[in-house]
Amino acid sequence: QVHLVESGGGLVQAGGSLRLSCTASGRTFSNYAMGWLRQAPGKEREFVAARSWNGVSTYYADSVKGRFTISRDNAKNTVYLQMDSLKPEDTAVYYCAAADRTSTIRISGGAYWGQGTQVTVSS
């Protein structure tokens, strides 16, 4: 079992930046691919970004490519999502996800999730 706790959400104006953090506990963090999903009101949860356990492979949704950056610090059991040039359509609850591989996160959303953190971007 992997326990994930997100932080860093909040209210920001369009064009601003936020950095989300997700700290994992339980099984060995470095064994897992990590990623982020989001769910806007009235919409299905969607993939945002994922990074392999060794950081070699990184994937982004087209809607955030060039604006968001996922990184991880295995020594701190933490994965980050740096969000720049935020848009109102980025407003959602953001969830941290863990899985055996990045494809699991990209296709099925991962095996473990945090409780989510709210990001609101005002226009």
Short mmCIF file of N, CA and C in Angstrom, two decimals:
data_model
loop_
_atom_site.label_atom_id
_atom_site.label_comp_id
_atom_site.label_asym_id
_atom_site.label_seq_id
_atom_site.Cartn_x
_atom_site.Cartn_y
_atom_site.Cartn_z
N GLN A 1 0.84 -1.19 0.00
CA GLN A 1 0.00 0.00 0.00
C GLN A 1 0.88 1.25 0.00
N VAL A 2 0.50 2.23 -0.79
CA VAL A 2 1.20 3.51 -0.86
C VAL A 2 0.23 4.60 -0.43
N HIS A 3 0.65 5.40 0.51
CA HIS A 3 -0.17 6.51 1.00
C HIS A 3 0.38 7.81 0.43
N LEU A 4 -0.49 8.59 -0.23
CA LEU A 4 -0.07 9.81 -0.92
C LEU A 4 -0.79 11.02 -0.33
N VAL A 5 -0.05 12.08 -0.09
CA VAL A 5 -0.63 13.31 0.45
C VAL A 5 -0.17 14.49 -0.40
N GLU A 6 -1.15 15.18 -1.01
CA GLU A 6 -0.84 16.35 -1.84
C GLU A 6 -0.91 17.64 -1.02
N SER A 7 -0.21 18.64 -1.50
CA SER A 7 -0.28 19.97 -0.92
C SER A 7 0.10 20.99 -1.98
N GLY A 8 -0.19 22.26 -1.70
CA GLY A 8 0.25 23.32 -2.59
C GLY A 8 -0.83 23.94 -3.45
N GLY A 9 -2.03 23.42 -3.38
CA GLY A 9 -3.11 24.01 -4.17
C GLY A 9 -3.51 25.37 -3.63
N GLY A 10 -4.37 26.06 -4.38
CA GLY A 10 -4.84 27.36 -3.93
C GLY A 10 -5.49 28.14 -5.04
N LEU A 11 -5.66 29.43 -4.79
CA LEU A 11 -6.28 30.34 -5.75
C LEU A 11 -5.19 31.22 -6.37
N VAL A 12 -5.19 31.30 -7.70
CA VAL A 12 -4.19 32.10 -8.40
C VAL A 12 -4.84 32.76 -9.60
N GLN A 13 -4.31 33.90 -9.99
CA GLN A 13 -4.82 34.57 -11.18
C GLN A 13 -4.27 33.93 -12.44
N ALA A 14 -5.00 34.08 -13.51
CA ALA A 14 -4.55 33.57 -14.80
C ALA A 14 -3.17 34.14 -15.12
N GLY A 15 -2.30 33.28 -15.63
CA GLY A 15 -0.92 33.67 -15.91
C GLY A 15 0.03 33.42 -14.77
N GLY A 16 -0.51 33.10 -13.61
CA GLY A 16 0.32 32.85 -12.43
C GLY A 16 0.85 31.43 -12.37
N SER A 17 1.51 31.13 -11.26
CA SER A 17 2.14 29.82 -11.07
C SER A 17 1.79 29.24 -9.72
N LEU A 18 1.82 27.92 -9.66
CA LEU A 18 1.69 27.17 -8.42
C LEU A 18 2.58 25.95 -8.51
N ARG A 19 3.03 25.48 -7.36
CA ARG A 19 3.76 24.21 -7.33
C ARG A 19 3.06 23.26 -6.36
N LEU A 20 2.64 22.14 -6.90
CA LEU A 20 2.04 21.10 -6.08
C LEU A 20 3.11 20.11 -5.64
N SER A 21 2.91 19.58 -4.44
CA SER A 21 3.81 18.55 -3.92
C SER A 21 2.99 17.34 -3.51
N CYS A 22 3.60 16.19 -3.59
CA CYS A 22 2.96 14.95 -3.15
C CYS A 22 4.01 14.11 -2.46
N THR A 23 3.77 13.82 -1.20
CA THR A 23 4.70 13.02 -0.42
C THR A 23 4.10 11.63 -0.22
N ALA A 24 4.92 10.63 -0.45
CA ALA A 24 4.48 9.24 -0.36
C ALA A 24 5.05 8.56 0.86
N SER A 25 4.30 7.62 1.39
CA SER A 25 4.78 6.77 2.47
C SER A 25 4.26 5.37 2.22
N GLY A 26 4.85 4.42 2.90
CA GLY A 26 4.44 3.04 2.70
C GLY A 26 5.53 2.27 2.00
N ARG A 27 5.26 1.79 0.82
CA ARG A 27 6.24 1.02 0.07
C ARG A 27 7.30 1.93 -0.53
N THR A 28 8.34 1.36 -1.05
CA THR A 28 9.49 2.09 -1.55
C THR A 28 9.08 3.02 -2.70
N PHE A 29 9.22 4.31 -2.44
CA PHE A 29 8.78 5.33 -3.40
C PHE A 29 9.49 5.18 -4.74
N SER A 30 10.77 4.89 -4.70
CA SER A 30 11.56 4.86 -5.93
C SER A 30 11.19 3.70 -6.84
N ASN A 31 10.38 2.77 -6.36
CA ASN A 31 9.94 1.66 -7.20
C ASN A 31 8.77 2.03 -8.11
N TYR A 32 8.17 3.19 -7.87
CA TYR A 32 6.92 3.53 -8.53
C TYR A 32 7.07 4.67 -9.53
N ALA A 33 6.34 4.53 -10.63
CA ALA A 33 6.10 5.68 -11.49
C ALA A 33 5.12 6.58 -10.75
N MET A 34 5.29 7.89 -10.92
CA MET A 34 4.43 8.85 -10.24
C MET A 34 3.81 9.79 -11.26
N GLY A 35 2.66 10.32 -10.91
CA GLY A 35 2.02 11.23 -11.85
C GLY A 35 0.96 12.08 -11.20
N TRP A 36 0.33 12.88 -12.03
CA TRP A 36 -0.75 13.76 -11.61
C TRP A 36 -1.94 13.62 -12.54
N LEU A 37 -3.11 13.62 -11.94
CA LEU A 37 -4.38 13.64 -12.65
C LEU A 37 -5.15 14.86 -12.16
N ARG A 38 -6.20 15.22 -12.87
CA ARG A 38 -7.06 16.30 -12.39
C ARG A 38 -8.50 16.03 -12.79
N GLN A 39 -9.40 16.62 -12.01
CA GLN A 39 -10.82 16.48 -12.30
C GLN A 39 -11.51 17.83 -12.08
N ALA A 40 -12.04 18.35 -13.15
CA ALA A 40 -12.79 19.61 -13.10
C ALA A 40 -14.25 19.31 -12.81
N PRO A 41 -15.00 20.28 -12.28
CA PRO A 41 -16.41 20.05 -11.98
C PRO A 41 -17.18 19.59 -13.20
N GLY A 42 -17.93 18.50 -13.04
CA GLY A 42 -18.74 17.98 -14.12
C GLY A 42 -18.00 17.24 -15.19
N LYS A 43 -16.69 17.03 -14.99
CA LYS A 43 -15.89 16.33 -16.00
C LYS A 43 -15.24 15.09 -15.40
N GLU A 44 -14.79 14.22 -16.28
CA GLU A 44 -14.10 13.02 -15.83
C GLU A 44 -12.67 13.35 -15.43
N ARG A 45 -12.11 12.51 -14.59
CA ARG A 45 -10.71 12.67 -14.20
C ARG A 45 -9.84 12.45 -15.43
N GLU A 46 -8.83 13.30 -15.61
CA GLU A 46 -7.96 13.19 -16.78
C GLU A 46 -6.50 13.19 -16.39
N PHE A 47 -5.71 12.60 -17.25
CA PHE A 47 -4.27 12.54 -17.07
C PHE A 47 -3.65 13.91 -17.27
N VAL A 48 -2.66 14.25 -16.45
CA VAL A 48 -1.93 15.51 -16.58
C VAL A 48 -0.46 15.26 -16.90
N ALA A 49 0.23 14.48 -16.06
CA ALA A 49 1.65 14.26 -16.26
C ALA A 49 2.08 13.00 -15.52
N ALA A 50 3.17 12.39 -15.98
CA ALA A 50 3.72 11.20 -15.32
C ALA A 50 5.22 11.15 -15.53
N ARG A 51 5.89 10.56 -14.56
CA ARG A 51 7.34 10.42 -14.63
C ARG A 51 7.72 9.04 -14.13
N SER A 52 8.63 8.40 -14.84
CA SER A 52 9.04 7.05 -14.47
C SER A 52 9.82 7.04 -13.16
N TRP A 53 10.01 5.84 -12.63
CA TRP A 53 10.66 5.72 -11.32
C TRP A 53 12.07 6.29 -11.33
N ASN A 54 12.75 6.20 -12.46
CA ASN A 54 14.13 6.70 -12.53
C ASN A 54 14.22 8.07 -13.18
N GLY A 55 13.06 8.65 -13.52
CA GLY A 55 13.06 9.99 -14.11
C GLY A 55 13.42 10.05 -15.57
N VAL A 56 13.66 8.91 -16.19
CA VAL A 56 14.09 8.91 -17.59
C VAL A 56 12.95 9.27 -18.53
N SER A 57 11.77 8.78 -18.22
CA SER A 57 10.62 9.01 -19.10
C SER A 57 9.63 9.95 -18.44
N THR A 58 9.19 10.93 -19.23
CA THR A 58 8.22 11.92 -18.74
C THR A 58 7.15 12.12 -19.80
N TYR A 59 5.91 12.23 -19.37
CA TYR A 59 4.79 12.40 -20.29
C TYR A 59 3.88 13.51 -19.80
N TYR A 60 3.30 14.22 -20.74
CA TYR A 60 2.37 15.30 -20.42
C TYR A 60 1.15 15.22 -21.33
N ALA A 61 0.02 15.65 -20.78
CA ALA A 61 -1.16 15.86 -21.62
C ALA A 61 -0.88 17.04 -22.54
N ASP A 62 -1.45 17.00 -23.72
CA ASP A 62 -1.23 18.08 -24.69
C ASP A 62 -1.66 19.43 -24.12
N SER A 63 -2.68 19.43 -23.29
CA SER A 63 -3.22 20.69 -22.77
C SER A 63 -2.29 21.40 -21.80
N VAL A 64 -1.29 20.68 -21.26
CA VAL A 64 -0.39 21.31 -20.29
C VAL A 64 1.05 21.32 -20.77
N LYS A 65 1.32 20.72 -21.90
CA LYS A 65 2.68 20.63 -22.40
C LYS A 65 3.27 22.01 -22.61
N GLY A 66 4.48 22.22 -22.10
CA GLY A 66 5.14 23.52 -22.21
C GLY A 66 4.83 24.46 -21.07
N ARG A 67 3.83 24.13 -20.27
CA ARG A 67 3.45 24.99 -19.12
C ARG A 67 3.68 24.30 -17.78
N PHE A 68 3.50 22.99 -17.74
CA PHE A 68 3.65 22.23 -16.50
C PHE A 68 4.93 21.39 -16.56
N THR A 69 5.54 21.19 -15.39
CA THR A 69 6.74 20.36 -15.30
C THR A 69 6.61 19.43 -14.11
N ILE A 70 6.74 18.14 -14.37
CA ILE A 70 6.73 17.16 -13.29
C ILE A 70 8.17 16.79 -12.93
N SER A 71 8.43 16.68 -11.65
CA SER A 71 9.76 16.26 -11.19
C SER A 71 9.58 15.42 -9.93
N ARG A 72 10.63 14.74 -9.56
CA ARG A 72 10.56 13.91 -8.37
C ARG A 72 11.89 13.90 -7.65
N ASP A 73 11.81 13.75 -6.33
CA ASP A 73 12.99 13.65 -5.49
C ASP A 73 12.84 12.35 -4.70
N ASN A 74 13.49 11.30 -5.16
CA ASN A 74 13.33 10.00 -4.51
C ASN A 74 13.86 9.99 -3.09
N ALA A 75 14.83 10.83 -2.81
CA ALA A 75 15.38 10.90 -1.45
C ALA A 75 14.35 11.47 -0.47
N LYS A 76 13.44 12.29 -0.99
CA LYS A 76 12.41 12.90 -0.14
C LYS A 76 11.05 12.25 -0.32
N ASN A 77 10.98 11.20 -1.14
CA ASN A 77 9.70 10.52 -1.40
C ASN A 77 8.64 11.50 -1.88
N THR A 78 9.05 12.42 -2.72
CA THR A 78 8.15 13.49 -3.12
C THR A 78 8.17 13.69 -4.63
N VAL A 79 7.00 13.95 -5.18
CA VAL A 79 6.86 14.31 -6.58
C VAL A 79 6.22 15.70 -6.63
N TYR A 80 6.64 16.49 -7.61
CA TYR A 80 6.18 17.87 -7.73
C TYR A 80 5.51 18.09 -9.09
N LEU A 81 4.65 19.09 -9.11
CA LEU A 81 4.09 19.56 -10.37
C LEU A 81 4.19 21.08 -10.36
N GLN A 82 5.12 21.61 -11.15
CA GLN A 82 5.27 23.04 -11.31
C GLN A 82 4.32 23.48 -12.41
N MET A 83 3.41 24.38 -12.08
CA MET A 83 2.40 24.82 -13.04
C MET A 83 2.59 26.31 -13.32
N ASP A 84 2.95 26.64 -14.53
CA ASP A 84 3.18 28.02 -14.95
C ASP A 84 2.15 28.42 -16.01
N SER A 85 2.02 29.71 -16.22
CA SER A 85 1.08 30.24 -17.22
C SER A 85 -0.30 29.61 -17.06
N LEU A 86 -0.77 29.60 -15.84
CA LEU A 86 -2.05 28.94 -15.55
C LEU A 86 -3.20 29.64 -16.24
N LYS A 87 -4.17 28.82 -16.63
CA LYS A 87 -5.37 29.29 -17.32
C LYS A 87 -6.61 28.92 -16.50
N PRO A 88 -7.70 29.63 -16.68
CA PRO A 88 -8.93 29.27 -15.94
C PRO A 88 -9.34 27.82 -16.18
N GLU A 89 -9.07 27.29 -17.36
CA GLU A 89 -9.44 25.90 -17.65
C GLU A 89 -8.57 24.89 -16.93
N ASP A 90 -7.54 25.35 -16.22
CA ASP A 90 -6.74 24.45 -15.39
C ASP A 90 -7.38 24.24 -14.02
N THR A 91 -8.45 24.96 -13.74
CA THR A 91 -9.15 24.82 -12.46
C THR A 91 -9.67 23.40 -12.30
N ALA A 92 -9.29 22.75 -11.21
CA ALA A 92 -9.66 21.36 -10.97
C ALA A 92 -9.13 20.92 -9.62
N VAL A 93 -9.57 19.75 -9.20
CA VAL A 93 -8.91 19.07 -8.08
C VAL A 93 -7.80 18.23 -8.69
N TYR A 94 -6.59 18.40 -8.18
CA TYR A 94 -5.42 17.69 -8.70
C TYR A 94 -5.08 16.54 -7.75
N TYR A 95 -4.90 15.37 -8.36
CA TYR A 95 -4.60 14.16 -7.60
C TYR A 95 -3.22 13.63 -7.96
N CYS A 96 -2.50 13.24 -6.95
CA CYS A 96 -1.25 12.54 -7.14
C CYS A 96 -1.56 11.06 -7.36
N ALA A 97 -0.79 10.40 -8.21
CA ALA A 97 -1.03 8.98 -8.50
C ALA A 97 0.28 8.22 -8.53
N ALA A 98 0.23 6.96 -8.15
CA ALA A 98 1.38 6.07 -8.19
C ALA A 98 0.98 4.77 -8.86
N ALA A 99 1.93 4.19 -9.58
CA ALA A 99 1.66 2.92 -10.26
C ALA A 99 2.97 2.24 -10.60
N ASP A 100 2.86 1.02 -11.11
CA ASP A 100 4.07 0.27 -11.44
C ASP A 100 4.79 0.86 -12.66
N ARG A 101 4.05 1.53 -13.53
CA ARG A 101 4.65 2.11 -14.72
C ARG A 101 3.86 3.33 -15.17
N THR A 102 4.47 4.18 -15.96
CA THR A 102 3.81 5.41 -16.40
C THR A 102 2.58 5.12 -17.26
N SER A 103 2.61 4.04 -18.04
CA SER A 103 1.46 3.75 -18.89
C SER A 103 0.21 3.47 -18.07
N THR A 104 0.40 2.88 -16.91
CA THR A 104 -0.75 2.62 -16.04
C THR A 104 -1.38 3.93 -15.59
N ILE A 105 -0.57 4.93 -15.30
CA ILE A 105 -1.09 6.24 -14.90
C ILE A 105 -1.74 6.92 -16.09
N ARG A 106 -1.10 6.87 -17.24
CA ARG A 106 -1.61 7.56 -18.43
C ARG A 106 -2.91 6.96 -18.91
N ILE A 107 -3.05 5.64 -18.86
CA ILE A 107 -4.20 4.97 -19.45
C ILE A 107 -5.32 4.75 -18.45
N SER A 108 -4.99 4.28 -17.26
CA SER A 108 -6.04 3.93 -16.31
C SER A 108 -6.01 4.76 -15.04
N GLY A 109 -5.11 5.72 -14.97
CA GLY A 109 -5.13 6.64 -13.84
C GLY A 109 -4.30 6.22 -12.64
N GLY A 110 -3.63 5.08 -12.71
CA GLY A 110 -2.76 4.69 -11.61
C GLY A 110 -3.41 3.70 -10.66
N ALA A 111 -2.63 3.25 -9.69
CA ALA A 111 -3.11 2.25 -8.73
C ALA A 111 -3.40 2.86 -7.36
N TYR A 112 -2.72 3.95 -7.05
CA TYR A 112 -2.90 4.62 -5.76
C TYR A 112 -3.11 6.11 -6.02
N TRP A 113 -3.93 6.74 -5.19
CA TRP A 113 -4.22 8.17 -5.33
C TRP A 113 -4.22 8.86 -3.98
N GLY A 114 -3.91 10.16 -4.02
CA GLY A 114 -4.06 10.96 -2.83
C GLY A 114 -5.48 11.48 -2.72
N GLN A 115 -5.69 12.35 -1.75
CA GLN A 115 -7.04 12.87 -1.50
C GLN A 115 -7.36 14.07 -2.39
N GLY A 116 -6.36 14.62 -3.04
CA GLY A 116 -6.57 15.73 -3.96
C GLY A 116 -6.34 17.08 -3.32
N THR A 117 -5.96 18.05 -4.16
CA THR A 117 -5.80 19.43 -3.71
C THR A 117 -6.43 20.34 -4.76
N GLN A 118 -7.17 21.33 -4.30
CA GLN A 118 -7.92 22.20 -5.20
C GLN A 118 -7.02 23.29 -5.79
N VAL A 119 -7.10 23.44 -7.09
CA VAL A 119 -6.44 24.53 -7.79
C VAL A 119 -7.52 25.35 -8.49
N THR A 120 -7.56 26.64 -8.20
CA THR A 120 -8.54 27.52 -8.81
C THR A 120 -7.81 28.67 -9.49
N VAL A 121 -8.07 28.84 -10.78
CA VAL A 121 -7.43 29.91 -11.55
C VAL A 121 -8.50 30.90 -11.96
N SER A 122 -8.36 32.12 -11.48
CA SER A 122 -9.34 33.16 -11.80
C SER A 122 -8.93 33.93 -13.04
N SER A 123 -9.91 34.39 -13.78
CA SER A 123 -9.63 35.13 -15.02
C SER A 123 -9.50 36.62 -14.77
#
